[in-house]
Short mmCIF file of C-alpha atoms in Angstrom, two decimals:
data_model
loop_
_atom_site.label_atom_id
_atom_site.label_comp_id
_atom_site.label_asym_id
_atom_site.label_seq_id
_atom_site.Cartn_x
_atom_site.Cartn_y
_atom_site.Cartn_z
CA MET X 352 -21.51 -48.26 19.66
CA LYS X 353 -18.25 -46.48 18.70
CA THR X 354 -15.43 -46.63 21.23
CA PHE X 355 -12.58 -44.12 21.17
CA THR X 356 -9.42 -43.67 23.21
CA LEU X 357 -7.95 -40.56 24.84
CA THR X 358 -4.19 -40.69 25.43
CA PHE X 359 -2.70 -38.45 28.12
CA PRO X 360 0.78 -36.92 28.46
CA ASP X 361 1.99 -39.62 30.86
CA GLY X 362 1.05 -42.37 28.40
CA SER X 363 -2.04 -43.52 30.24
CA SER X 364 -5.34 -43.69 28.34
CA LEU X 365 -9.09 -43.60 28.75
CA LYS X 366 -11.63 -45.47 26.63
CA SER X 367 -15.13 -44.06 26.20
CA GLU X 368 -18.26 -44.60 24.18
CA SER X 369 -19.66 -41.11 24.70
CA ALA X 370 -18.27 -37.61 24.23
CA VAL X 371 -15.85 -36.52 26.97
CA SER X 372 -15.64 -32.90 28.15
CA VAL X 373 -12.08 -31.66 28.59
CA LEU X 374 -13.17 -30.05 31.90
CA THR X 375 -13.86 -33.51 33.39
CA ILE X 376 -10.38 -34.87 32.69
CA LEU X 377 -8.13 -31.91 33.64
CA ASP X 378 -6.60 -33.93 36.47
CA ARG X 379 -5.29 -36.43 33.90
CA LEU X 380 -3.23 -33.80 32.03
CA GLY X 381 -0.31 -33.82 34.44
CA ALA X 382 -0.40 -30.21 35.61
CA PRO X 383 -2.23 -28.09 38.21
CA LYS X 384 -5.71 -27.18 36.95
CA ASN X 385 -5.17 -23.48 37.52
CA LYS X 386 -2.18 -23.56 35.19
CA ILE X 387 -4.10 -25.03 32.24
CA LEU X 388 -5.84 -22.46 29.97
CA ALA X 389 -6.45 -24.67 26.95
CA VAL X 390 -5.62 -28.13 25.60
CA ARG X 391 -3.92 -29.46 22.51
CA ILE X 392 -6.09 -32.19 20.93
CA ASN X 393 -4.35 -34.02 18.11
CA ASN X 394 -2.14 -30.95 17.81
CA ASP X 395 -5.07 -28.55 17.45
CA ILE X 396 -5.49 -25.88 20.18
CA CYS X 397 -8.94 -26.13 21.77
CA SER X 398 -10.76 -24.44 24.66
CA LEU X 399 -11.49 -26.28 27.90
CA SER X 400 -15.18 -26.44 27.04
CA THR X 401 -14.44 -28.76 24.08
CA GLU X 402 -16.03 -32.21 23.98
CA ILE X 403 -14.00 -35.06 22.42
CA ASP X 404 -15.53 -37.98 20.57
CA VAL X 405 -12.63 -39.37 18.51
CA ASN X 406 -9.28 -41.02 19.24
CA ALA X 407 -7.08 -38.21 20.51
CA GLU X 408 -3.72 -37.41 22.07
CA LEU X 409 -3.98 -34.64 24.65
CA GLU X 410 -1.48 -32.09 25.94
CA PRO X 411 -2.16 -29.12 28.26
CA ILE X 412 -1.45 -25.53 27.22
CA LEU X 413 0.19 -24.13 30.32
CA VAL X 414 0.61 -20.66 31.77
CA GLY X 415 4.06 -19.41 30.78
CA SER X 416 3.95 -20.75 27.20
CA ARG X 417 3.59 -18.57 24.11
CA LYS X 418 0.37 -20.27 23.09
CA CYS X 419 -1.04 -19.65 26.54
CA SER X 420 -0.11 -15.98 26.31
CA ASP X 421 -1.89 -15.71 22.94
CA ILE X 422 -5.07 -17.17 24.48
CA TYR X 423 -4.86 -14.91 27.53
CA ARG X 424 -4.41 -11.77 25.44
CA ARG X 425 -7.14 -12.70 22.99
CA SER X 426 -9.52 -13.35 25.87
CA LEU X 427 -8.67 -9.95 27.46
CA CYS X 428 -9.51 -8.32 24.12
CA PHE X 429 -12.89 -10.09 24.15
CA VAL X 430 -13.68 -8.99 27.66
CA LEU X 431 -12.68 -5.38 26.78
CA ALA X 432 -15.05 -5.53 23.75
CA ALA X 433 -17.84 -6.75 26.03
CA ALA X 434 -17.11 -3.99 28.51
CA ALA X 435 -17.09 -1.32 25.76
CA ASN X 436 -20.42 -2.70 24.44
CA SER X 437 -21.89 -2.26 27.89
CA CYS X 438 -20.36 1.17 28.65
CA PHE X 439 -20.69 2.69 25.13
CA PRO X 440 -23.33 0.67 23.23
CA GLU X 441 -23.64 3.20 20.39
CA THR X 442 -19.89 3.64 19.79
CA ARG X 443 -17.52 1.36 17.87
CA LEU X 444 -14.43 0.11 19.69
CA LEU X 445 -11.53 -0.16 17.23
CA VAL X 446 -8.48 -2.25 17.82
CA GLY X 447 -5.15 -0.89 16.62
CA HIS X 448 -1.62 -2.18 16.75
CA SER X 449 0.65 -3.68 19.39
CA LEU X 450 3.09 -1.57 21.40
CA GLY X 451 5.34 -3.67 23.65
CA TYR X 452 3.14 -5.77 25.89
CA SER X 453 -0.03 -3.91 25.02
CA TYR X 454 -2.58 -3.23 22.29
CA TYR X 455 -3.67 0.26 21.25
CA TYR X 456 -7.43 1.00 21.07
CA THR X 457 -9.61 3.95 20.14
CA LEU X 458 -13.31 4.74 20.19
CA GLU X 459 -14.78 5.89 16.89
CA THR X 460 -15.95 9.28 18.20
CA GLY X 461 -13.56 11.55 16.38
CA VAL X 462 -12.20 12.95 19.67
CA PRO X 463 -9.64 11.55 22.13
CA ILE X 464 -11.06 9.27 24.81
CA THR X 465 -11.16 10.78 28.30
CA LYS X 466 -9.55 9.45 31.46
CA GLN X 467 -13.05 9.08 32.92
CA ASP X 468 -14.14 6.87 30.02
CA ILE X 469 -11.01 4.72 30.36
CA ASP X 470 -11.68 4.31 34.11
CA LYS X 471 -15.25 3.34 33.31
CA LEU X 472 -14.08 0.67 30.91
CA SER X 473 -11.50 -0.62 33.37
CA SER X 474 -14.06 -0.89 36.16
CA LYS X 475 -16.44 -2.82 33.93
CA MET X 476 -13.70 -5.23 32.87
CA LYS X 477 -12.70 -5.84 36.53
CA GLU X 478 -16.36 -6.50 37.30
CA LEU X 479 -16.64 -9.09 34.52
CA VAL X 480 -13.43 -10.76 35.76
CA GLU X 481 -14.60 -10.85 39.38
CA GLN X 482 -17.89 -12.43 38.35
CA ASP X 483 -15.93 -15.33 36.78
CA ILE X 484 -18.41 -15.73 33.88
CA VAL X 485 -18.16 -18.69 31.55
CA ILE X 486 -17.37 -17.68 27.96
CA GLN X 487 -19.71 -19.78 25.83
CA GLN X 488 -19.34 -20.88 22.26
CA ASP X 489 -22.50 -20.91 20.09
CA SER X 490 -23.34 -21.41 16.42
CA LEU X 491 -25.48 -18.83 14.63
CA SER X 492 -26.90 -18.81 11.13
CA TYR X 493 -25.48 -16.35 8.60
CA THR X 494 -28.63 -14.15 8.99
CA ASP X 495 -28.53 -14.21 12.79
CA THR X 496 -24.80 -13.39 12.78
CA LEU X 497 -25.41 -10.35 10.56
CA GLU X 498 -28.19 -9.15 12.88
CA MET X 499 -25.96 -9.61 15.93
CA LEU X 500 -23.13 -7.60 14.42
CA LYS X 501 -25.40 -4.79 13.29
CA LYS X 502 -26.66 -4.36 16.85
CA ALA X 503 -23.12 -4.33 18.31
CA PRO X 504 -22.44 -2.10 16.21
CA GLN X 505 -19.60 -3.74 14.25
CA THR X 506 -20.00 -2.27 10.79
CA GLY X 507 -16.56 -3.33 9.62
CA THR X 508 -17.25 -6.95 10.53
CA VAL X 509 -20.64 -6.76 8.84
CA LYS X 510 -18.90 -5.66 5.64
CA GLN X 511 -16.48 -8.60 5.82
CA LEU X 512 -19.44 -11.03 5.83
CA LYS X 513 -20.08 -10.01 2.21
CA PHE X 514 -16.92 -11.92 1.33
CA THR X 515 -17.01 -14.71 3.93
CA CYS X 516 -20.31 -16.49 3.54
CA PRO X 517 -20.60 -19.89 5.33
CA PRO X 518 -24.13 -21.01 6.32
CA LYS X 519 -23.33 -20.62 10.00
CA PHE X 520 -20.73 -18.96 12.20
CA LYS X 521 -19.17 -19.92 15.49
CA VAL X 522 -19.38 -17.11 18.02
CA ASN X 523 -18.14 -16.42 21.54
CA ARG X 524 -20.74 -15.18 24.01
CA LEU X 525 -20.27 -13.32 27.30
CA GLY X 526 -23.66 -12.50 28.74
CA ASP X 527 -25.50 -10.48 26.07
CA PHE X 528 -22.33 -9.72 24.07
CA CYS X 529 -21.24 -11.85 21.10
CA ASP X 530 -18.33 -11.72 18.73
CA LEU X 531 -17.09 -13.99 15.93
CA TYR X 532 -14.93 -16.91 17.07
CA PHE X 533 -11.40 -16.74 15.67
CA GLU X 534 -9.31 -18.75 18.13
CA PRO X 535 -9.89 -20.42 21.52
CA LEU X 536 -10.50 -18.26 24.58
CA VAL X 537 -10.17 -19.05 28.29
CA TYR X 538 -13.06 -21.03 29.79
CA SER X 539 -14.16 -18.27 32.12
CA THR X 540 -13.24 -14.65 32.84
CA GLY X 541 -11.96 -15.27 36.37
CA VAL X 542 -8.42 -16.14 35.24
CA LEU X 543 -7.90 -12.74 33.54
CA LYS X 544 -6.73 -10.88 36.64
CA GLN X 545 -3.56 -9.30 35.21
CA PHE X 546 -4.34 -6.31 32.95
CA ASP X 547 -4.47 -2.53 32.92
CA LEU X 548 -5.93 0.24 30.75
CA MET X 549 -3.61 3.20 30.28
CA PRO X 550 -4.26 6.48 28.40
CA TYR X 551 -2.05 6.78 25.34
CA GLY X 552 -2.26 9.04 22.27
CA LYS X 553 -5.88 9.62 21.34
CA GLY X 554 -6.91 6.28 22.79
CA PHE X 555 -5.62 3.86 25.37
CA LEU X 556 -3.48 0.76 25.79
CA LEU X 557 -4.75 -2.60 26.96
CA ARG X 558 -1.72 -3.86 28.90
CA PHE X 559 -1.05 -7.54 29.63
CA PRO X 560 1.75 -9.67 31.13
CA SER X 561 4.70 -11.01 29.18
CA THR X 562 5.07 -14.73 28.52
CA ALA X 563 8.08 -14.93 30.77
CA GLU X 564 6.29 -13.22 33.71
CA PRO X 565 2.59 -14.19 33.40
CA ASP X 566 1.67 -13.17 36.94
CA LYS X 567 2.47 -9.47 36.76
CA LEU X 568 2.59 -6.47 34.45
CA SER X 569 6.05 -5.27 33.53
CA ASP X 570 7.00 -1.61 33.56
CA PHE X 571 5.72 0.17 30.45
CA LYS X 572 8.49 0.99 27.97
CA ASP X 573 7.40 3.47 25.39
CA ILE X 574 8.52 3.22 21.74
CA PRO X 575 7.36 6.61 20.41
CA GLN X 576 9.06 6.20 16.99
CA LEU X 577 7.26 2.92 16.40
CA PHE X 578 3.94 4.42 17.44
CA SER X 579 4.52 7.34 15.08
CA VAL X 580 5.13 4.98 12.16
CA TYR X 581 1.96 3.07 12.98
CA GLU X 582 -0.04 6.29 13.21
CA ARG X 583 1.31 7.50 9.89
CA TYR X 584 0.23 4.29 8.17
CA LYS X 585 -3.11 4.16 9.95
CA ASN X 586 -3.89 7.69 8.82
CA TRP X 587 -2.72 6.84 5.28
CA GLY X 588 -5.05 3.80 5.30
CA LYS X 589 -7.96 6.03 6.22
CA GLN X 590 -7.08 8.50 3.46
CA VAL X 591 -7.10 5.80 0.78
CA GLY X 592 -10.14 4.08 2.31
CA VAL X 593 -8.53 0.71 3.05
CA THR X 594 -8.20 -0.15 6.75
CA SER X 595 -9.52 -3.72 6.95
CA ALA X 596 -9.64 -7.03 5.15
CA ALA X 597 -13.18 -6.16 4.05
CA ASP X 598 -12.04 -2.90 2.40
CA LEU X 599 -9.33 -4.76 0.52
CA ASN X 600 -11.66 -7.58 -0.51
CA GLU X 601 -14.09 -5.00 -1.92
CA LEU X 602 -11.31 -3.63 -4.14
CA ILE X 603 -10.46 -7.11 -5.31
CA HIS X 604 -14.07 -8.00 -6.11
CA THR X 605 -14.64 -4.76 -7.95
CA ARG X 606 -11.39 -5.28 -9.92
CA LYS X 607 -9.72 -2.11 -8.65
CA THR X 608 -6.58 -3.68 -7.23
CA GLY X 609 -4.24 -2.43 -10.00
CA GLU X 610 -4.47 1.22 -9.02
CA PHE X 611 -4.33 0.36 -5.29
CA ILE X 612 -1.13 -1.67 -5.74
CA ASP X 613 0.41 1.31 -7.59
CA ILE X 614 -0.60 3.62 -4.74
CA VAL X 615 0.81 1.28 -2.06
CA GLU X 616 4.13 0.83 -3.91
CA THR X 617 4.44 4.56 -4.61
CA PHE X 618 3.80 5.43 -0.95
CA GLN X 619 6.49 3.00 0.23
CA GLN X 620 8.92 4.29 -2.38
CA LYS X 621 8.26 7.82 -1.17
CA CYS X 622 9.07 6.76 2.39
CA ILE X 623 12.39 5.30 1.18
CA ALA X 624 13.12 8.44 -0.84
CA ASP X 625 12.46 10.52 2.30
CA ILE X 626 15.05 8.46 4.13
CA ALA X 627 17.60 9.06 1.39
CA ASP X 628 16.95 12.80 1.74
CA MET X 629 17.43 12.54 5.53
CA ILE X 630 20.78 10.88 4.98
CA HIS X 631 21.80 13.58 2.52
CA ASN X 632 20.68 16.38 4.84
CA ARG X 633 22.81 15.01 7.68
CA GLY X 634 25.83 15.77 5.48
CA ASN X 635 28.50 13.61 7.13
CA VAL X 636 26.98 10.07 6.98
CA LYS X 637 29.50 7.48 5.85
CA VAL X 638 27.67 4.24 6.67
CA VAL X 639 23.98 3.31 6.62
CA LEU X 640 23.10 0.45 9.00
CA ILE X 641 19.87 -1.42 8.20
CA ALA X 642 18.42 -3.82 10.77
CA GLY X 643 15.11 -5.56 11.28
CA PRO X 644 13.54 -8.88 12.27
CA SER X 645 13.31 -11.93 10.00
CA SER X 646 11.50 -11.39 6.68
CA SER X 647 11.15 -7.64 7.15
CA GLY X 648 12.58 -7.09 3.65
CA LYS X 649 16.08 -5.90 4.60
CA THR X 650 17.70 -7.04 1.36
CA THR X 651 15.21 -5.41 -1.01
CA THR X 652 15.06 -2.27 1.10
CA SER X 653 18.85 -1.90 0.93
CA LYS X 654 18.69 -2.20 -2.84
CA LYS X 655 15.84 0.31 -3.14
CA LEU X 656 17.57 2.74 -0.82
CA SER X 657 20.78 2.38 -2.84
CA LEU X 658 18.87 3.44 -5.93
CA GLN X 659 17.48 6.48 -4.18
CA LEU X 660 20.92 7.42 -2.93
CA ARG X 661 22.28 7.09 -6.45
CA ALA X 662 19.53 9.37 -7.66
CA ILE X 663 20.82 12.17 -5.42
CA GLY X 664 24.50 11.71 -6.28
CA TYR X 665 25.84 9.02 -3.94
CA LYS X 666 27.60 5.81 -4.90
CA PRO X 667 26.49 3.14 -2.39
CA LYS X 668 28.80 0.26 -1.65
CA VAL X 669 27.58 -2.81 0.25
CA ILE X 670 29.44 -4.73 2.92
CA GLU X 671 27.76 -8.04 3.82
CA LEU X 672 28.08 -8.67 7.56
CA ASP X 673 27.74 -12.41 6.99
CA THR X 674 31.23 -12.39 5.51
CA TYR X 675 32.65 -11.35 8.91
CA TYR X 676 31.61 -14.48 10.82
CA VAL X 677 34.35 -15.87 13.02
CA GLU X 678 35.89 -19.30 12.25
CA ARG X 679 33.66 -22.27 13.06
CA ASP X 680 35.71 -23.31 16.08
CA LYS X 681 35.20 -19.84 17.59
CA THR X 682 31.45 -19.67 16.91
CA PRO X 683 29.42 -19.51 20.19
CA LEU X 684 26.91 -22.24 20.98
CA ASP X 685 23.31 -21.65 22.00
CA ALA X 686 21.45 -23.34 24.89
CA ASP X 687 20.82 -26.42 22.71
CA GLY X 688 24.50 -26.79 21.85
CA LYS X 689 24.02 -25.57 18.27
CA TYR X 690 26.07 -22.89 16.53
CA ASP X 691 24.58 -19.51 17.37
CA TYR X 692 25.03 -17.35 14.26
CA GLU X 693 22.61 -14.71 15.55
CA CYS X 694 24.59 -13.51 18.57
CA LEU X 695 26.93 -10.57 18.19
CA GLU X 696 29.90 -12.70 19.24
CA ALA X 697 29.56 -14.78 16.06
CA LEU X 698 30.96 -11.81 14.16
CA ASP X 699 34.57 -10.71 14.07
CA ILE X 700 33.85 -7.26 15.45
CA LYS X 701 37.54 -6.38 15.71
CA GLN X 702 38.27 -7.01 12.03
CA LEU X 703 35.08 -5.36 10.85
CA ASN X 704 35.89 -2.17 12.75
CA GLN X 705 39.47 -2.16 11.59
CA ASP X 706 38.29 -2.44 7.99
CA LEU X 707 35.71 0.35 8.44
CA THR X 708 38.30 2.61 10.10
CA ASP X 709 40.76 1.97 7.26
CA LEU X 710 38.08 2.75 4.66
CA PHE X 711 37.16 6.08 6.33
CA ASN X 712 40.87 6.97 6.47
CA GLY X 713 41.20 6.54 2.69
CA LYS X 714 42.85 3.09 2.74
CA GLU X 715 41.99 0.11 0.56
CA ILE X 716 40.81 -3.06 2.32
CA LYS X 717 40.57 -6.72 1.35
CA LEU X 718 36.95 -7.90 1.38
CA PRO X 719 36.36 -11.34 2.93
CA THR X 720 33.90 -14.06 1.96
CA TYR X 721 32.70 -16.83 4.24
CA ASP X 722 32.56 -20.52 3.41
CA PHE X 723 29.60 -21.85 5.40
CA THR X 724 30.44 -25.44 4.48
CA GLU X 725 33.94 -25.26 5.92
CA GLY X 726 33.23 -22.56 8.49
CA LYS X 727 36.17 -20.43 7.32
CA ARG X 728 36.75 -16.88 6.18
CA ILE X 729 38.36 -16.64 2.72
CA TYR X 730 40.02 -13.79 0.86
CA THR X 731 39.63 -13.99 -2.93
CA GLY X 732 41.45 -10.79 -3.90
CA LYS X 733 38.36 -8.59 -3.92
CA THR X 734 39.09 -5.12 -2.52
CA MET X 735 37.26 -1.91 -1.65
CA ASN X 736 38.08 1.74 -1.08
CA LEU X 737 35.88 4.77 -0.61
CA GLU X 738 35.89 7.80 -2.88
CA GLU X 739 34.32 11.18 -2.19
CA LYS X 740 30.66 10.35 -3.01
CA ASP X 741 30.79 6.72 -1.87
CA ILE X 742 28.63 5.62 1.07
CA LEU X 743 28.60 2.21 2.82
CA VAL X 744 25.43 0.18 3.32
CA LEU X 745 25.53 -2.55 5.99
CA GLU X 746 22.48 -4.78 6.40
CA GLY X 747 22.17 -7.19 9.31
CA ILE X 748 20.33 -7.93 12.55
CA HIS X 749 22.88 -6.12 14.78
CA GLY X 750 22.91 -2.84 12.84
CA LEU X 751 21.29 -0.82 15.64
CA ASN X 752 23.61 -2.16 18.32
CA ASP X 753 26.54 0.22 18.82
CA LYS X 754 28.66 -2.71 19.95
CA LEU X 755 28.78 -3.72 16.29
CA THR X 756 30.66 -0.57 15.29
CA PRO X 757 32.29 0.86 18.46
CA LEU X 758 35.16 2.46 16.55
CA VAL X 759 32.91 4.29 14.07
CA PRO X 760 32.05 7.84 15.21
CA ALA X 761 28.33 8.29 15.89
CA GLU X 762 28.05 11.14 13.41
CA TYR X 763 29.16 8.80 10.60
CA LYS X 764 26.30 6.35 11.24
CA PHE X 765 22.67 6.48 10.07
CA LYS X 766 20.52 3.68 11.48
CA ILE X 767 17.32 2.34 9.92
CA TYR X 768 14.95 -0.08 11.64
CA LEU X 769 12.59 -2.13 9.43
CA SER X 770 9.52 -4.13 10.26
CA ALA X 771 6.38 -5.29 8.49
CA LEU X 772 3.74 -3.34 10.42
CA THR X 773 0.50 -3.92 8.54
CA GLN X 774 -2.13 -1.27 9.34
CA LEU X 775 -4.95 -3.55 8.25
CA ASN X 776 -7.31 -5.21 10.75
CA LEU X 777 -9.37 -8.33 10.11
CA ASP X 778 -12.45 -6.42 11.38
CA ASP X 779 -13.40 -3.98 14.13
CA LEU X 780 -12.11 -6.05 17.04
CA ASN X 781 -9.56 -8.42 15.56
CA ARG X 782 -6.08 -7.31 14.60
CA ILE X 783 -3.48 -8.96 12.38
CA PRO X 784 -0.37 -9.71 14.53
CA THR X 785 2.66 -8.06 12.99
CA SER X 786 4.72 -11.27 13.30
CA ASP X 787 2.12 -13.18 11.26
CA ASN X 788 2.87 -11.05 8.23
CA ARG X 789 6.54 -11.92 8.49
CA LEU X 790 5.95 -15.61 9.27
CA ILE X 791 3.81 -16.01 6.14
CA ARG X 792 6.45 -14.22 4.07
CA ARG X 793 9.07 -16.59 5.44
CA ILE X 794 7.01 -19.71 4.85
CA VAL X 795 6.63 -18.74 1.18
CA ARG X 796 10.30 -17.77 0.75
CA ASP X 797 11.62 -20.87 2.51
CA SER X 798 9.54 -23.02 0.16
CA GLN X 799 10.45 -21.09 -2.98
CA PHE X 800 14.21 -20.83 -2.42
CA ARG X 801 15.28 -23.13 0.44
CA GLY X 802 13.25 -26.27 -0.15
CA LYS X 803 11.65 -26.13 3.34
CA SER X 804 8.11 -27.16 4.19
CA ALA X 805 5.68 -24.92 6.10
CA ALA X 806 6.16 -27.21 9.11
CA ASP X 807 9.94 -26.72 8.93
CA THR X 808 9.59 -22.93 9.00
CA ILE X 809 6.97 -22.93 11.77
CA SER X 810 9.08 -25.28 13.89
CA MET X 811 11.97 -22.82 14.00
CA TRP X 812 9.85 -19.66 14.35
CA ASP X 813 9.94 -19.58 18.18
CA SER X 814 13.76 -19.72 18.03
CA VAL X 815 13.80 -16.95 15.43
CA GLN X 816 11.58 -14.74 17.58
CA ARG X 817 13.69 -15.48 20.65
CA GLY X 818 16.74 -14.17 18.79
CA GLU X 819 14.81 -11.07 17.71
CA ARG X 820 13.85 -10.32 21.31
CA LEU X 821 17.50 -10.62 22.33
CA HIS X 822 19.33 -8.96 19.44
CA ILE X 823 16.92 -6.61 17.59
CA PHE X 824 13.92 -5.32 19.55
CA PRO X 825 15.93 -3.92 22.49
CA PHE X 826 17.72 -1.53 20.09
CA GLN X 827 14.66 -0.21 18.19
CA ASN X 828 14.88 3.16 19.83
CA ASN X 829 18.48 3.55 18.65
CA ALA X 830 17.21 3.99 15.06
CA ASP X 831 17.38 7.35 13.34
CA VAL X 832 14.30 6.35 11.38
CA MET X 833 11.86 3.46 11.19
CA LEU X 834 10.46 2.11 7.92
CA ASN X 835 7.31 0.04 7.55
CA THR X 836 7.93 -2.60 4.82
CA ALA X 837 4.42 -4.09 4.93
CA LEU X 838 2.37 -3.66 1.78
CA ASP X 839 -1.37 -3.61 2.35
CA TYR X 840 -2.08 -5.85 -0.64
CA GLU X 841 0.52 -8.52 0.18
CA LEU X 842 -1.50 -11.05 2.20
CA PRO X 843 -3.87 -11.75 -0.74
CA VAL X 844 -0.80 -12.35 -2.90
CA LEU X 845 1.01 -14.53 -0.35
CA LYS X 846 -2.23 -16.43 0.22
CA VAL X 847 -1.94 -18.04 -3.22
CA TYR X 848 1.48 -19.51 -2.29
CA ALA X 849 1.02 -20.13 1.42
CA GLU X 850 -2.32 -21.92 1.56
CA PRO X 851 -1.21 -25.08 -0.32
CA LEU X 852 1.89 -25.24 1.88
CA LEU X 853 -0.05 -24.83 5.13
CA ARG X 854 -2.61 -27.46 4.12
CA CYS X 855 0.21 -30.00 3.89
CA VAL X 856 0.77 -29.77 7.67
CA ASN X 857 -1.26 -32.61 9.16
CA PRO X 858 -2.67 -33.26 12.67
CA THR X 859 0.16 -35.66 13.55
CA GLN X 860 2.64 -32.74 13.44
CA GLN X 861 3.22 -30.33 16.36
CA GLU X 862 3.04 -27.42 13.87
CA TYR X 863 -0.56 -28.24 12.90
CA ALA X 864 -2.17 -25.75 15.28
CA GLU X 865 -0.10 -22.84 13.98
CA ALA X 866 -0.68 -23.87 10.34
CA SER X 867 -4.42 -24.06 10.98
CA ARG X 868 -4.44 -20.64 12.62
CA LEU X 869 -2.61 -19.06 9.69
CA LEU X 870 -5.05 -20.70 7.26
CA ARG X 871 -7.94 -19.15 9.18
CA LEU X 872 -6.22 -15.78 8.93
CA LEU X 873 -5.70 -16.04 5.19
CA ASN X 874 -9.27 -17.18 4.70
CA HIS X 875 -10.36 -13.60 5.39
CA PHE X 876 -8.68 -12.41 2.19
CA SER X 877 -9.60 -12.90 -1.45
CA PRO X 878 -6.59 -13.79 -3.63
CA ILE X 879 -4.58 -11.43 -5.87
CA PRO X 880 -2.59 -13.05 -8.71
CA ALA X 881 1.19 -12.56 -8.51
CA ASN X 882 1.35 -11.10 -12.04
CA ASN X 883 -0.01 -7.88 -10.53
CA VAL X 884 3.06 -7.47 -8.31
CA PRO X 885 5.71 -5.03 -9.69
CA GLY X 886 9.15 -6.50 -10.41
CA ARG X 887 10.88 -4.42 -7.74
CA SER X 888 8.33 -4.90 -5.01
CA ILE X 889 9.53 -6.18 -1.62
CA ILE X 890 7.06 -9.04 -2.09
CA ARG X 891 9.18 -10.34 -4.96
CA GLU X 892 11.93 -11.09 -2.41
CA PHE X 893 9.61 -13.83 -1.10
CA ILE X 894 7.60 -15.08 -4.05
CA GLY X 895 10.34 -14.77 -6.72
CA GLY X 896 10.47 -12.99 -10.06
CA SER X 897 12.27 -9.90 -8.74
CA GLU X 898 14.14 -7.56 -11.07
CA PHE X 899 16.78 -7.31 -8.33
CA LYS X 900 19.50 -9.91 -8.02
CA TYR X 901 19.92 -11.47 -4.58
#
């Protein structure tokens, strides 16, 4: 008889000869049972209904952690889908994009959803939560899964099964409702007490708590510009007939990707050209400030925008904000005692503004460079001045924060916010998180150009996102315009590079769960060879081979 050992967070262990249910050992995980929503087993995230029959190290996933928030939100989405199936059995529920601490949904009826329908959904969700129903995991054959989805009806998910064809599927079940299993859910519905449904646009928002405050809903903060960008891209996706992984896979399998890539790139180029026209129409813009989160394509966008500005008579000149870092001994430290290059105080704001003021007053300035090895600013004799048709382009994370350029008159500034906001869904009910697009970009770029493993990039991602929440996202509404830099064909391209890197993350590493999750995401896409990617595409910033010089 095989004996295996379970090792708990406090170092104690349990030997067993038969499978052990996680539910029976919750008191050994070193935290209150009501604070544990899932468990990490050999660095893989698993639901509390999991049975263990191998040597394993266990760690609880606690309320207040990012992983716990992901599980809570995903479980709320599942309960909403079950409620919609009960209230509107003949109508497809369609998940949209995120908006703050909420997800946008619509019903496929062609008309806006009514307040009465939203209240009906909300009441059904509350009923399911109050009943504290166990969410079960089952396995169904390929044929049975197809039949289940056709009855739902989930026609988009049915279409995806043409390209994902294992002999059986794992599904989540809540009463009579089933959906494909993507990631772990909570054990039972009773823990999902904090949520709200709120009318918005033509649909509604499913609101949920933040990670920092898991026991309450924060005040809703609208981001109308961001929603408008999403809507524009969603409508564009419908026009070209590609709104899901299944639609894209169909193009790939019918060998029609070439034309689609051209359409995607042309549409993005048009959006950039529109921004150049907006700058021109303002008349008195002297500096364009480009900001966005990590791997949103800021560098390539600045180069593409510069070309568009040249085409309408401007002469763009670039100032790199990195060259204005303060000396190493003046660089602030973060909570871990490391140099914090992402905070505003890491930049010499006084010198930057003096130089900008001098430029706008017709003076010549000395341009600095920064020696990251020595932590010193150096002047090499390079200078700059502005002539009549010259316009400055500044690209950096603080571009939307007016504290970066307090001495520059507001009418001189034009602010652009970038993010990779893919309009594609995996299927009817499962969205692609916007940060996943950027994380996969960064994993590929860090491997190609910085010699980092996927585990290295994943390990620092929480810190990167923390910096974005502090220094970028609060200033989104300050932008004059928002630009979506996601390309709807990019995940099949990045898949070719990312999958081998992610497979190298093994179960002894803390990053294994995230690597596995990203692999499951990429598994929904068929590959597109990189030779189909144009030389000036934003994707080239991450995979290499760009016609631009970086």
